[in-house]
XYZ file of C-alpha atoms in Angstrom:
244
model
C 0.150 -12.184 11.686
C -2.257 -10.039 13.689
C -3.487 -13.248 15.340
C -0.019 -13.679 16.860
C -0.224 -10.324 18.613
C -3.734 -11.076 19.812
C -2.581 -14.370 21.287
C 0.428 -12.710 22.871
C -1.873 -10.432 24.855
C -3.682 -13.477 26.252
C -0.619 -15.448 27.363
C 1.930 -15.292 30.174
C 5.366 -13.668 29.884
C 7.248 -16.875 29.034
C 4.878 -17.768 26.246
C 4.953 -14.156 25.094
C 8.733 -14.258 24.654
C 8.551 -17.509 22.686
C 5.851 -16.144 20.423
C 7.768 -12.908 19.872
C 10.765 -14.938 18.708
C 8.456 -16.917 16.443
C 7.075 -13.720 14.935
C 10.615 -12.414 14.408
C 11.615 -15.680 12.741
C 8.627 -15.588 10.409
C 9.325 -11.940 9.595
C 12.820 -12.843 8.424
C 11.789 -16.007 6.635
C 12.765 -15.857 2.974
C 12.552 -18.088 -0.020
C 14.256 -17.913 -3.386
C 12.533 -17.647 -6.731
C 14.034 -17.525 -10.191
C 12.737 -17.357 -13.723
C 13.829 -16.565 -17.272
C 12.220 -13.862 -19.366
C 12.672 -13.606 -23.143
C 12.831 -10.136 -24.629
C 10.213 -9.370 -27.261
C 11.479 -8.742 -30.805
C 10.287 -5.120 -30.833
C 11.937 -4.179 -27.572
C 15.529 -3.410 -28.415
C 17.264 -0.390 -29.913
C 20.676 0.902 -30.959
C 21.608 4.588 -30.893
C 24.598 6.210 -32.583
C 26.314 8.320 -29.926
C 27.550 10.943 -32.406
C 24.199 11.708 -34.066
C 21.571 10.294 -31.709
C 20.006 8.334 -34.586
C 18.168 5.213 -33.444
C 17.460 1.843 -35.053
C 14.847 -0.554 -33.717
C 14.875 -3.021 -36.625
C 18.474 -4.275 -36.738
C 19.078 -7.966 -37.346
C 21.818 -7.982 -34.704
C 23.060 -6.123 -31.656
C 26.526 -4.611 -31.916
C 28.340 -3.981 -28.634
C 29.562 -1.248 -28.951
C 30.652 -0.261 -32.488
C 28.699 -0.514 -35.729
C 30.651 0.129 -38.928
C 32.907 2.617 -37.189
C 30.183 4.341 -35.160
C 30.092 4.050 -31.388
C 26.643 3.294 -30.038
C 24.460 2.582 -27.028
C 22.286 -0.534 -26.927
C 19.021 -0.720 -25.017
C 16.953 -3.784 -24.123
C 13.467 -3.628 -22.626
C 11.955 -6.465 -20.592
C 8.233 -6.422 -19.848
C 6.205 -7.947 -17.018
C 9.121 -8.394 -14.659
C 7.486 -10.449 -11.946
C 9.462 -9.241 -8.950
C 7.612 -7.822 -5.901
C 8.681 -4.761 -3.988
C 10.833 -5.691 -1.030
C 12.557 -8.496 -2.946
C 16.313 -9.002 -2.648
C 17.879 -9.337 -6.118
C 20.589 -11.964 -5.828
C 21.563 -12.473 -9.454
C 20.753 -10.809 -12.767
C 22.311 -11.768 -16.091
C 21.482 -11.590 -19.798
C 22.338 -14.449 -22.128
C 23.261 -13.563 -25.707
C 23.881 -15.686 -28.819
C 26.839 -15.049 -31.163
C 25.903 -13.513 -34.510
C 29.414 -12.702 -35.736
C 32.884 -13.934 -34.778
C 34.836 -11.226 -32.947
C 37.926 -10.845 -30.788
C 39.996 -8.205 -29.019
C 39.376 -6.663 -25.617
C 36.140 -4.788 -25.061
C 34.877 -3.276 -21.800
C 31.160 -2.542 -21.483
C 29.200 -0.664 -18.827
C 25.832 -2.191 -17.922
C 23.313 0.087 -16.242
C 19.591 0.715 -16.383
C 16.921 3.326 -16.854
C 15.888 4.636 -13.455
C 12.182 4.237 -14.046
C 9.477 1.761 -13.099
C 7.530 2.559 -16.274
C 10.058 3.125 -19.080
C 8.760 4.125 -22.497
C 9.002 1.756 -25.462
C 11.912 2.368 -27.838
C 11.149 4.289 -31.024
C 13.035 6.144 -33.770
C 13.028 9.477 -31.917
C 16.489 11.062 -31.817
C 18.360 10.174 -28.596
C 15.505 8.020 -27.293
C 18.064 5.908 -25.412
C 20.673 8.409 -24.207
C 18.031 10.861 -22.948
C 16.783 8.421 -20.321
C 17.596 8.856 -16.629
C 20.328 6.390 -15.703
C 20.664 4.304 -12.579
C 23.523 5.146 -10.255
C 24.340 1.451 -10.122
C 26.579 0.266 -12.923
C 28.673 -2.846 -13.507
C 31.443 -3.660 -15.956
C 31.342 -6.564 -18.411
C 34.427 -7.718 -20.327
C 33.281 -10.537 -22.623
C 35.993 -12.827 -24.025
C 36.380 -13.516 -27.742
C 33.331 -14.918 -29.494
C 34.665 -17.648 -31.773
C 31.653 -19.674 -32.958
C 28.524 -18.339 -34.640
C 25.428 -19.518 -32.808
C 27.285 -20.137 -29.565
C 25.226 -19.458 -26.452
C 27.344 -20.155 -23.390
C 28.979 -18.506 -20.388
C 31.202 -16.408 -22.698
C 28.051 -14.753 -24.036
C 26.505 -14.210 -20.610
C 26.868 -10.860 -18.888
C 28.399 -10.370 -15.510
C 25.979 -10.214 -12.588
C 24.235 -6.807 -12.535
C 21.908 -7.454 -9.583
C 22.682 -4.006 -8.142
C 21.174 -2.362 -11.227
C 17.916 -4.328 -10.959
C 17.857 -3.744 -7.197
C 17.942 0.025 -7.653
C 14.984 -0.144 -10.043
C 12.773 -2.451 -7.965
C 13.528 -0.326 -4.885
C 11.854 2.683 -6.508
C 8.741 3.753 -4.558
C 6.677 3.497 -7.767
C 7.745 -0.079 -8.522
C 5.261 -2.930 -8.358
C 5.017 -6.520 -9.531
C 4.798 -6.880 -13.326
C 6.314 -3.615 -14.553
C 8.986 -3.135 -17.235
C 12.749 -2.718 -16.993
C 15.192 -1.199 -19.490
C 18.839 -2.307 -19.439
C 21.459 -0.208 -21.241
C 24.932 -0.977 -22.602
C 27.683 1.504 -23.412
C 31.433 1.261 -23.936
C 33.259 1.932 -20.682
C 35.351 5.097 -20.484
C 38.349 2.886 -19.691
C 38.070 1.186 -23.099
C 39.834 3.176 -25.815
C 39.468 0.528 -28.532
C 36.809 0.161 -31.219
C 36.437 -3.598 -30.653
C 32.959 -5.031 -30.570
C 30.809 -8.096 -29.914
C 27.856 -8.883 -32.171
C 24.858 -10.797 -30.815
C 21.561 -11.979 -32.259
C 18.703 -9.538 -31.778
C 15.093 -10.227 -30.936
C 14.104 -10.801 -34.556
C 16.025 -14.029 -34.963
C 14.304 -16.297 -32.454
C 17.530 -16.269 -30.461
C 16.609 -13.219 -28.439
C 18.633 -12.022 -25.435
C 17.357 -13.743 -22.314
C 17.125 -12.037 -18.955
C 17.610 -14.342 -15.981
C 16.724 -13.193 -12.493
C 17.181 -14.889 -9.133
C 15.665 -13.117 -6.166
C 14.623 -13.710 -2.596
C 11.400 -12.460 -1.096
C 10.623 -11.984 2.584
C 7.069 -13.222 3.036
C 5.916 -10.877 5.795
C 8.180 -7.945 4.950
C 6.863 -7.827 1.383
C 3.332 -8.133 2.726
C 3.686 -5.115 4.997
C 5.504 -3.021 2.376
C 2.626 -3.537 -0.013
C 0.048 -3.126 2.765
C 1.262 0.225 4.083
C 2.740 1.612 0.845
C 0.263 0.492 -1.818
C 0.589 1.433 -5.471
C -2.023 1.710 -8.157
C -1.455 -1.467 -10.112
C -2.083 -2.031 -13.785
C -4.377 -4.817 -14.817
C -2.573 -7.647 -16.584
C -4.026 -10.840 -18.043
C -4.010 -13.682 -15.555
C -2.291 -16.071 -17.941
C 1.221 -15.267 -19.143
C 2.818 -17.644 -21.625
C 6.536 -16.878 -21.605
C 7.352 -19.612 -24.111
C 5.315 -17.939 -26.821
C 6.954 -14.545 -26.166
C 3.602 -12.844 -25.638
C 4.719 -9.521 -24.207
C 3.789 -5.957 -25.027
């Protein structure tokens, strides 16, 4: 990149203009990457809104009512391999049906506004006490009619804006963790619910991200605004679910 500017100084005006356009083109050049990330079995939690009690060992995930108690559900994804400066184009989570359910339900999807969220534990209000993202999207899943079904009906709406807010944090860097939260929308006055498999079952919720990265823009962001990065193992085997 610096070689371009050096060459520009040594050329005539016409060549300079051409090379400036070339530099601009390369600066805007993007490519798209996408990958799937399976949540680890220990990285989910459910919190009763009324009492703040938290469970991290449930065999299912109940959105958003468990035996008459309204709750918040949290999912944590580790080693999210998205660089700073990336444009999040699509973000969804795929669930698998654990129980048949019907009736309208409206769910807010948002995130924890942190680039280094703490792991869920049994501490009272460990989910609701987290700082929330301003970005929030609404998900209205249809009826879930077949146990074990894993299709578009069990896939969230696109919440790219939530992920974008997190990866835009000045403390974000490649490989950190993200927490996604679910709560019944204030517009939903029912007690209807959807019940999905949790991380214990081998049918864990799956986060899918599609993002674009600008080669030179990302380079300069990381060059002039560096962060202290954690050391991660060089080999990451997603298929074996080897996360924190």
